[in-house]
Structures are given as C-alpha cells and as structure tokens.
Short mmCIF file of C-alpha atoms and ligand atoms in Angstrom, two decimals:
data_model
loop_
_atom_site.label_atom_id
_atom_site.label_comp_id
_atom_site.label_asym_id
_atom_site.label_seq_id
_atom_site.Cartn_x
_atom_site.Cartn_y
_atom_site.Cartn_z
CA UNK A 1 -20.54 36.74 -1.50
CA UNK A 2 -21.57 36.51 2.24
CA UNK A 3 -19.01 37.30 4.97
CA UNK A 4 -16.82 39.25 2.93
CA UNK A 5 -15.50 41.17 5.50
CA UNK A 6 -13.66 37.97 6.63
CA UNK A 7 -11.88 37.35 3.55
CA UNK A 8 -11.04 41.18 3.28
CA UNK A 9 -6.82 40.60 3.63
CA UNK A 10 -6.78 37.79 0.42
CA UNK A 11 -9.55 39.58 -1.44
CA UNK A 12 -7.14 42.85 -1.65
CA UNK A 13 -4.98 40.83 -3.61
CA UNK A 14 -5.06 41.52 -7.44
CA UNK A 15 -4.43 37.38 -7.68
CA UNK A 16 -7.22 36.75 -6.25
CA UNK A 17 -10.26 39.81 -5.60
CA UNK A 18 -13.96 38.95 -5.26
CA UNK A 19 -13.78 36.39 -8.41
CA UNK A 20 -11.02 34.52 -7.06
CA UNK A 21 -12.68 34.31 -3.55
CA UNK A 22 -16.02 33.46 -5.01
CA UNK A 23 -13.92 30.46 -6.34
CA UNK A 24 -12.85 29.41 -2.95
CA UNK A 25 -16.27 29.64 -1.37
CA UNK A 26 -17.32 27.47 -4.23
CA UNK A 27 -14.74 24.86 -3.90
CA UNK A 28 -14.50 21.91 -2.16
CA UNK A 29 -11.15 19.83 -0.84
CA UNK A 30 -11.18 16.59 0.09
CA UNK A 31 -8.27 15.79 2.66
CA UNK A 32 -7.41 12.25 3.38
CA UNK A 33 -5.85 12.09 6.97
CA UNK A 34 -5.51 15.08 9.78
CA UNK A 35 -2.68 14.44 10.66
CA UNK A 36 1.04 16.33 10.36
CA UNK A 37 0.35 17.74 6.73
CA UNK A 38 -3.46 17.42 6.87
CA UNK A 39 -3.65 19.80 9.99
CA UNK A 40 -1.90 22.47 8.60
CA UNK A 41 -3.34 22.30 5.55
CA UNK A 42 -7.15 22.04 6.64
CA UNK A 43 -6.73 25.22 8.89
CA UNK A 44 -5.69 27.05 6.02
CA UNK A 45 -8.05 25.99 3.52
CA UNK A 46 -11.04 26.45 6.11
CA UNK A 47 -9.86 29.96 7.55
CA UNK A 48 -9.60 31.15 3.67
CA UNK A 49 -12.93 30.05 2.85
CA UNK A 50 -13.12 26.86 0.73
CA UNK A 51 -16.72 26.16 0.67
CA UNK A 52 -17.01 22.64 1.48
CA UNK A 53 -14.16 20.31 2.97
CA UNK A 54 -14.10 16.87 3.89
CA UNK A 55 -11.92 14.74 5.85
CA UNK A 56 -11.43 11.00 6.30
CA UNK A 57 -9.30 9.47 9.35
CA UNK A 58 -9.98 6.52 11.03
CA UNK A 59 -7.59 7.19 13.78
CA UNK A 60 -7.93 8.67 17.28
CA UNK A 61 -5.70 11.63 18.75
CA UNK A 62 -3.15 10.26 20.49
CA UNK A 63 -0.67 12.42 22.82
CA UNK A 64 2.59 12.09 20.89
CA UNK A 65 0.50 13.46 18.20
CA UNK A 66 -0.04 17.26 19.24
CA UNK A 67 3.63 17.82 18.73
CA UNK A 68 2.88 18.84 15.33
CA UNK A 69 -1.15 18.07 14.93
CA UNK A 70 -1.91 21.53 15.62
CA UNK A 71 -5.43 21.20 14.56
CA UNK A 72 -6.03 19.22 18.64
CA UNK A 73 -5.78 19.86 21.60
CA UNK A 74 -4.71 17.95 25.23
CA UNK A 75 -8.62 17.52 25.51
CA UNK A 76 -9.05 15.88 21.98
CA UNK A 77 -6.98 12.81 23.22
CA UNK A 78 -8.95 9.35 22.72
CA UNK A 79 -11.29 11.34 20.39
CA UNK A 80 -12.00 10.32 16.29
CA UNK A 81 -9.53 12.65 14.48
CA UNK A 82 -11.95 13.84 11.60
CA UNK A 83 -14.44 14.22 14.02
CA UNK A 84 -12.37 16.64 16.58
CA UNK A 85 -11.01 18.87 13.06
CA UNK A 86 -14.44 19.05 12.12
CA UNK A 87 -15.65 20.50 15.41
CA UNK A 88 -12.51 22.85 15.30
CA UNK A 89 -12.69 23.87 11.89
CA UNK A 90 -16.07 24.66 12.17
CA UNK A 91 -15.34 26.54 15.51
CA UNK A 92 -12.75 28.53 13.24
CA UNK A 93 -15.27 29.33 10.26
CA UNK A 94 -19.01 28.45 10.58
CA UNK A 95 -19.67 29.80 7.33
CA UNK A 96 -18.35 26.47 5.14
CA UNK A 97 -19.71 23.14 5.09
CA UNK A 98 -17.03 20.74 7.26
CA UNK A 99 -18.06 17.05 6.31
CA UNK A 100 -15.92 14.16 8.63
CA UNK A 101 -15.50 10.53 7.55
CA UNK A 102 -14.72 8.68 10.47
CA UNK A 103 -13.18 6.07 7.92
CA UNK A 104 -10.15 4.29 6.52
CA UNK A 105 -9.73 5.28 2.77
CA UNK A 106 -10.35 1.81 0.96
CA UNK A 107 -10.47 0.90 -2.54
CA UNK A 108 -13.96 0.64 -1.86
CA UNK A 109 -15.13 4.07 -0.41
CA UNK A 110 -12.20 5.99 -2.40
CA UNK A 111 -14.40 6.34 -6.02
CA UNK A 112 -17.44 7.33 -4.04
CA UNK A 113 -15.47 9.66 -1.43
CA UNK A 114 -13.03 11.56 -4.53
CA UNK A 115 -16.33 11.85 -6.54
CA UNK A 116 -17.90 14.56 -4.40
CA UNK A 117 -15.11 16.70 -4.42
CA UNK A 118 -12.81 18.84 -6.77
CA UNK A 119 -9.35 18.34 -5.19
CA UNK A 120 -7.63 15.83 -2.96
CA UNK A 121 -5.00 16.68 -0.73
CA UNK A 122 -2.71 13.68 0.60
CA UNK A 123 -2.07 14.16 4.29
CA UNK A 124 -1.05 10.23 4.41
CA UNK A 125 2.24 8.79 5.39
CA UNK A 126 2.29 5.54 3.47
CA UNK A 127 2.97 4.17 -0.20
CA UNK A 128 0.10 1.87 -0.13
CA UNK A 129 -2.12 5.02 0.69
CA UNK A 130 -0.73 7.31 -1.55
CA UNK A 131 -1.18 4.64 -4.34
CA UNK A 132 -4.72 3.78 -3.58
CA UNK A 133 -5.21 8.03 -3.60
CA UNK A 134 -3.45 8.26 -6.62
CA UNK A 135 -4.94 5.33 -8.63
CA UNK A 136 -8.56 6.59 -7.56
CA UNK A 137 -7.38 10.53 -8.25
CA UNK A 138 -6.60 9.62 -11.73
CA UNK A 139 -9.84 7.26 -12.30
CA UNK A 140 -11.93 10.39 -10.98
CA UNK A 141 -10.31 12.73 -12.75
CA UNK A 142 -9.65 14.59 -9.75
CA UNK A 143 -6.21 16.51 -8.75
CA UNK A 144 -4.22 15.59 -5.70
CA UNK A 145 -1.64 17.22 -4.06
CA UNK A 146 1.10 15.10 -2.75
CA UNK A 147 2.89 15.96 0.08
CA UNK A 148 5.53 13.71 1.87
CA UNK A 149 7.69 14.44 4.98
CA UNK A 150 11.02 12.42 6.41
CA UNK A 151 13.29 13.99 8.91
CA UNK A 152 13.86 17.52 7.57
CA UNK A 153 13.18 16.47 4.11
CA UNK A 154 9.85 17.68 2.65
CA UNK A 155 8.65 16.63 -0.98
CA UNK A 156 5.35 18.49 -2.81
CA UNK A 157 4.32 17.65 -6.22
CA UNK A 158 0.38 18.20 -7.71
CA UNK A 159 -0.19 14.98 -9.45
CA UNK A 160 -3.25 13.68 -11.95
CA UNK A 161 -4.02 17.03 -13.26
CA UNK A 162 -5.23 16.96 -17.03
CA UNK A 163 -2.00 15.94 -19.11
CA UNK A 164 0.04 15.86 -15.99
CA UNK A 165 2.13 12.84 -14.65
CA UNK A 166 0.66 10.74 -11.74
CA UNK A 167 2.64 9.31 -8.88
CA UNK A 168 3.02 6.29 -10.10
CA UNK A 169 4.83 7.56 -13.28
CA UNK A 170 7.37 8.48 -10.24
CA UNK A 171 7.10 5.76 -8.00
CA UNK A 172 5.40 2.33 -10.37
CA UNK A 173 5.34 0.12 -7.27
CA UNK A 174 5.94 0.34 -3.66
CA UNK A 175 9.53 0.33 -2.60
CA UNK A 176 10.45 -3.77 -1.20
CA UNK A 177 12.36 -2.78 1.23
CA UNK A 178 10.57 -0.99 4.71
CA UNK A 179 10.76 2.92 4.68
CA UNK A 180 10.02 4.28 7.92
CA UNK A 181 7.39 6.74 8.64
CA UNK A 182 7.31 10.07 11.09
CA UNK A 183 6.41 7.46 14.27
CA UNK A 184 9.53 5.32 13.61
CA UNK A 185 12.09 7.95 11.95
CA UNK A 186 10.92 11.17 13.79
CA UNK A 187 10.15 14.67 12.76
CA UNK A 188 9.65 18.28 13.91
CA UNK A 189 6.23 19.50 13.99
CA UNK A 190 7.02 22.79 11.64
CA UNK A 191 8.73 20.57 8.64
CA UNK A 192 5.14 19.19 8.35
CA UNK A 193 3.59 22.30 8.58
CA UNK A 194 5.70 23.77 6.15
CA UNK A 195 4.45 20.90 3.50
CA UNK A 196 1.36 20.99 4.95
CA UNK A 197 0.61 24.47 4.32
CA UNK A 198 2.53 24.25 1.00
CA UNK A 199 -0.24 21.60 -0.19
CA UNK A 200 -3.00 24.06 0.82
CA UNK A 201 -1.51 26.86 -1.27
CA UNK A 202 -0.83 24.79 -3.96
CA UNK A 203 -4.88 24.08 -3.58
CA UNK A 204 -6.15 27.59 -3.65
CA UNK A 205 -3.80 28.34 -6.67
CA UNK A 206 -5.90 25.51 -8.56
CA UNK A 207 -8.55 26.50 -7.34
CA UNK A 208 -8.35 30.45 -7.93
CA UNK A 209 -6.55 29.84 -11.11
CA UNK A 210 -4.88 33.45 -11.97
CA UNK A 211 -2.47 33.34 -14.57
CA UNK A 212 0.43 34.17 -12.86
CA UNK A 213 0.25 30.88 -11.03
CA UNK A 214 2.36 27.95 -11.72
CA UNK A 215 0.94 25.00 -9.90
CA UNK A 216 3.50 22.08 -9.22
CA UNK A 217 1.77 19.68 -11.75
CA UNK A 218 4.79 18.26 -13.76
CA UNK A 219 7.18 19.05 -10.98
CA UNK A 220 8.31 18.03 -7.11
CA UNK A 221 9.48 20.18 -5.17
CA UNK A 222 11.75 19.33 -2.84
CA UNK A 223 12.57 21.32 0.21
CA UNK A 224 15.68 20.03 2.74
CA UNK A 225 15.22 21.80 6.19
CA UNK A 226 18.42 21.71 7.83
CA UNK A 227 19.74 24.98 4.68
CA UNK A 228 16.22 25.58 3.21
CA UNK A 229 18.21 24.53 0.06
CA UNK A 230 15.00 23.50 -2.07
CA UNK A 231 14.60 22.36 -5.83
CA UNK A 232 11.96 22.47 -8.25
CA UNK A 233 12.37 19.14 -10.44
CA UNK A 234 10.45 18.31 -13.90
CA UNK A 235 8.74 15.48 -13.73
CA UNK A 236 7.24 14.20 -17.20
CA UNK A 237 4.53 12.02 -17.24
CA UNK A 238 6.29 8.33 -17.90
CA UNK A 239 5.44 6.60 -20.92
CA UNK A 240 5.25 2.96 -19.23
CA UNK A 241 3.58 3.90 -16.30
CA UNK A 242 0.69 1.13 -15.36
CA UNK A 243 -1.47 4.22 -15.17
CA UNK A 244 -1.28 6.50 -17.19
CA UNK A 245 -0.93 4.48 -19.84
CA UNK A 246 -3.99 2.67 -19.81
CA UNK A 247 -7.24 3.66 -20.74
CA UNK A 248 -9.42 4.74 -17.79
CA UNK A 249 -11.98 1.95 -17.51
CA UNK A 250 -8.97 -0.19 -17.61
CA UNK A 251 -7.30 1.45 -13.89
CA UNK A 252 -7.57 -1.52 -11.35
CA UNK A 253 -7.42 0.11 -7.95
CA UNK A 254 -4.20 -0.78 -6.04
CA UNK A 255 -4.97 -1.85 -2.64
CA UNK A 256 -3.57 -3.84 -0.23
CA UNK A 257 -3.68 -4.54 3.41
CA UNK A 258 -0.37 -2.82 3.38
CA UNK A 259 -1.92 0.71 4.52
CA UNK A 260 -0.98 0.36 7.91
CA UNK A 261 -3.26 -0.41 10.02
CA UNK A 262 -3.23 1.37 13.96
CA UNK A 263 -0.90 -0.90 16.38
CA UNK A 264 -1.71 0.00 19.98
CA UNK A 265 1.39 0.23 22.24
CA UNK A 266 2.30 -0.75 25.56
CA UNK A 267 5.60 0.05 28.02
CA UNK A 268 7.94 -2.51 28.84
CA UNK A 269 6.60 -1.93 32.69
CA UNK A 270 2.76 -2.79 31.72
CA UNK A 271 4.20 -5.43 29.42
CA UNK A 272 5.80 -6.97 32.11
CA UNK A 273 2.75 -7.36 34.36
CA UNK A 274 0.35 -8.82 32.03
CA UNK A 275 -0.32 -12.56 32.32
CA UNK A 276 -2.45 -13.35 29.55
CA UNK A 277 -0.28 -12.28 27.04
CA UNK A 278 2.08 -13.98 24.70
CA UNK A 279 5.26 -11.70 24.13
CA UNK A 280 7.49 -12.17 21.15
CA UNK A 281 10.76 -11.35 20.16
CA UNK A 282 11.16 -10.58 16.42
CA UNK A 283 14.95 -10.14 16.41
CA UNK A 284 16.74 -12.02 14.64
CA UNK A 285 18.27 -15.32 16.26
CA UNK A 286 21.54 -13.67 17.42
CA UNK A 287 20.37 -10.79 18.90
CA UNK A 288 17.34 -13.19 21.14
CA UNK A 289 21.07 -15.22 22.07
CA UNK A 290 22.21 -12.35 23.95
CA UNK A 291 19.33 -12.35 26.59
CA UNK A 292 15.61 -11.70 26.21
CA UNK A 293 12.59 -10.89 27.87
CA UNK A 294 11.74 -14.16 29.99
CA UNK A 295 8.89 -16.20 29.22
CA UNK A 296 9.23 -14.73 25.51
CA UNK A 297 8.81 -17.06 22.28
CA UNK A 298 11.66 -16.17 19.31
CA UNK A 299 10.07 -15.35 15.62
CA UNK A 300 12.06 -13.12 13.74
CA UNK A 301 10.76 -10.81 11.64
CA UNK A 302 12.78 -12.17 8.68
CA UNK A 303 10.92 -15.39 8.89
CA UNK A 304 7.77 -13.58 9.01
CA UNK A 305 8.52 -11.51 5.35
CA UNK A 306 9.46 -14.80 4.16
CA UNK A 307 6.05 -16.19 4.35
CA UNK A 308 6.27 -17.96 7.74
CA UNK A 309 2.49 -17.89 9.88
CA UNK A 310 2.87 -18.86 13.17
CA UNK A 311 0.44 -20.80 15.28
CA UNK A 312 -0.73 -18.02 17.96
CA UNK A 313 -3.46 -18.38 20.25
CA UNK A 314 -6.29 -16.03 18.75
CA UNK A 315 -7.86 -15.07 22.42
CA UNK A 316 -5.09 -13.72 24.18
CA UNK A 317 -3.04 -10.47 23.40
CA UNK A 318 0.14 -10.94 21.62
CA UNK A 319 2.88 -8.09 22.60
CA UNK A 320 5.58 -7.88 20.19
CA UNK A 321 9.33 -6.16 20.66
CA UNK A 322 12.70 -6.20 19.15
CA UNK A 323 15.37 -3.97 19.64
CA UNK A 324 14.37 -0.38 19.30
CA UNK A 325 10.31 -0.78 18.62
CA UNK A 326 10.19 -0.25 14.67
CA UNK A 327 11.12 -3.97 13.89
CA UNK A 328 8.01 -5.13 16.27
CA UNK A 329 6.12 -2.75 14.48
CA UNK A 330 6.32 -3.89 11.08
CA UNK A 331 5.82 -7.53 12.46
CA UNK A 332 2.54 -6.25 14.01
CA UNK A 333 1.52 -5.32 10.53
CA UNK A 334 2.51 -8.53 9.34
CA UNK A 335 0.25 -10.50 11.98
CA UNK A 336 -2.28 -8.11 11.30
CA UNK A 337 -2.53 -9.44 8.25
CA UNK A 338 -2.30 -12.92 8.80
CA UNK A 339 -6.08 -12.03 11.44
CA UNK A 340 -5.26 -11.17 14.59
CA UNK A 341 -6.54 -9.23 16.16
CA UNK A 342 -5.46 -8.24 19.45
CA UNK A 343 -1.80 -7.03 19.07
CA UNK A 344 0.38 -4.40 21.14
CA UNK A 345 3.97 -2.97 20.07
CA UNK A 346 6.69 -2.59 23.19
CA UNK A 347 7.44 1.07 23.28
CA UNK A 348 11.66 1.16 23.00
CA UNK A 349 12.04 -2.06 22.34
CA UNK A 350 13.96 -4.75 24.86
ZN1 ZN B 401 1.32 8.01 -14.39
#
C-alpha cells in the first residue's frame, strides 16, 4: 500500500487495518452533485483514501453557495463546480485518481457514468434526480446512498443494495404537489454536513465491509436537528414497487425535464432598469389586483401547471416574480420547459 503513513489514524483501527484500507484505495465513489451533502462527503472520502472518485455537476459556484459548500472558496465563484472539487480534492490527496464531469446526470449518460464505479452517493436536491439515480443504481447494480436535507431535518438511507429496497419502494412517484428545496426553504450549512458526512461513512462501511458494520440498507435514518432526536426506521423492500418488481431488462429510466434546471437571478433594482425585458407576474389574479410592478404582464402560475403556454417573444429576456421569489421560480422551470431560453427569477419577489 503506498502512502501509508497518511492513512496511519484509520489503519489503527481493528475495523479497518491494512485490509480494510487496501479496500478504500481500491474503491471508487461516484458522487452526483458537489454541493451541500456532496462537499462534505467528497472531502471525506478523498482525505481517507478512496482510490478513484468521480463527480458530475453541471453548475457553477455561486456566492450564496459557500455557506455550507465547504469544498470552495470566494475565488471559485463563476467556476464549474466538479471542476473546482476536483482541483481541491486533488490539492488535498494527490495520491487518488479525481475524475470531474462537467455534466447534468441524464438518462442518457447515467448507465455509462454508474457503470465505472462501485458506489453512488446522492448529493442531489430533487425527486426527479434522485429517481433517475435510483432507477439507473438499480439497473447497474450499483449501491447508492441517499441523503436528503430540509430545514433541520436530515434523512439517510443506502438504497439498491443486493436484496435491499430501492427508493422508489419508498417514494413510487414524485410528490404532485411542489416541495421546496435548500434555495427556497433554507438551511444551515452543518445540517448538510452532518448528512453529508453521514453518506460518506455509510460508503467506507460498504466499502471496508467488517462485520461489525450495519450499513443503512433496509433502513432511513432520520435525524431532526433542533434535539438531535434521530430514528432508525425499517424499510422493507415494497412488493408493488415499479422497480423492484420488474425484471431488470424491463427498468425504463425515469426522466423528465423536471430535474431542475439552473434559473439565473436578478434584483428588483437591475430588474427595474432593463428595457428589453418582458417581466411577469405569476401571482395569482388577486394578489397582481393589489398593485404590481409597472409595465408587467399577469400569468399566474396556476394557469401555467394547468397546461397554459403563453405566447412570449423568444429574443428578449423574460424576468419572472411573484411574491416572495419561490413561486417565480417554479414558473421559470415551467417556461423552461415549454423552450425558452433566456429566463431570470426576481430575487425577493415584488
Ligand atoms: Zn424498489
């Protein structure tokens, strides 16, 4: 084993000694999004030695996100997020192979991407991801370790092991109604970390294997921040769920344009000076009643969930608010959707 005066603290321990380590160096993680939980749980997994590690994130480092992002720095800003871990990670431990995939996960790279690794960690914040990770970590074979954060609740569970339940035996479809995410509902950077680092443990116990560990396959653990009260539930793997039950070949992957996609944002004061931009208000018809922005056009967001595609001009960049930011935001998605392109969300709302 080379460099094994690094790994000399884990190495004393009878869990895991030079067999267990030689395990690690072996390894390789594949981390889907370094972000909240993926930052957290790439530093660990690099620092203790995983051999190979990849990460896929399509997104740039923004500034809001180095509250709890704690892989970046102020000087990452505006740069590729796999890209800037990779440089750090590999700044951190030279002696493992860092591989970044400047990327969106898509039911078209996902089969490819899981293939060349032995774990997946989910560092995502959205159903449509996590299904598209699950559906592809159970048509791979490959475990993933789900980790989800809201407020000061934190949720871990190791799905698609051999015999184990998947997420969808939890969750069969995505929820109809909107859940929010960390950007609309908030959240303190250590309740990620804590999950974060929870998913990278629960990696090097698959990983190392010693017989004294109980991975969370078959369970979720649930952890709720403001007591530290947390619960270890069983989860059984559901006898009607649309993937387990089928055979493999069978597995359709679930995507859908649903995983969000990045919506720029602009202040109310910028908003206000642009000229070639159309600005919409997606409250509903009441609240636009009550005063508006002026020179604003009225679709609500209700009409837009119902089905309803405007007629926007395609060249010009559409700005899009409501009351508090999160109702513009989901509209964004929405238009997204429908093609265009060029669309901004009002920080704060009107
Ligand atoms: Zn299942």
């Amino acid at each position: 084993m080379k460099n094994k005066h690094r790994y000399k603290r884990q190495v004393t321990l009878p869990e895991i000694q030079t067999k267990g380590q030689e395990k690690l160096n072996n390894a390789s993680v594949l981390c889907i999004g370094a972000g909240g939980l993926g930052c957290p749980a790439l530093l660990y997994l690099a620092a203790a030695g995983i051999g190979r590690i990849g990460i896929v994130d399509f997104d740039t480092v923004d500034e809001t996100n180095l509250q709890r992002q704690i892989i970046f720095t102020t000087n990452n800003i505006g740069q590729n997020k796999a890209i800037a871990a990779q440089n750090h990670l590999t700044a951190l431990n030279p002696g493992i192979k860092i591989e970044a995939y400047a990327e969106e996960l898509t039911n078209k790279n996902a089969i490819n991407l899981f293939n060349k690794y032995d774990i997946i960690i989910d560092g995502t914040d959205n159903f449509a991801a996590k299904f598209l990770i699950n559906d592809a970590a159970v048509k791979t074979g490959k475990p993933f370790i789900y980790g989800s954060i809201l407020g000061f609740d934190g949720q871990l569970s190791v799905f698609a092991t051999a015999g184990g339940p998947c997420y969808r035996c939890l969750f069969p479809e995505a929820p109809k109604t909107h859940i929010p995410n960390c950007a609309e509902a908030g959240v303190i950077g250590a309740v990620a970390g804590i999950v974060g680092t929870t998913q990278a443990m629960e990696a090097i116990k698959l990983i190392v294997g010693h017989e004294s560990f109980r991975p969370l396959s078959g369970k979720l653990w649930t952890i709720d921040m403001h007591t530290m009260q947390n619960r270890i539930l069983t989860l059984p793997q559901n006898p009607n769920c649309p993937v387990c039950t089928g055979t493999k070949e069978e597995i359709t992957l679930h995507y859908s344009s649903q995983i969000c996609a990045y919506i720029p944002e602009i202040t109310p004061e910028n908003a206000k000076n642009t000229t070639a931009a159309v600005i919409i208000d997606v409250r509903e018809i009441e609240e636009w009643q009550t005063g508006n922005i002026k020179n604003a056009q009225h679709i609500a967001l209700s009409k837009l969930m119902q089905g309803h595609a405007p007629d926007l001009p395609r060249d010009c960049e559409i700005i899009l608010y409501c009351q508090r930011g999160i109702r513009s935001k989901q509209a964004a998605q929405i238009l997204k959707e429908q093609g265009y392109e060029n669309i901004k969300n009002m920080t704060g709302g009107y």
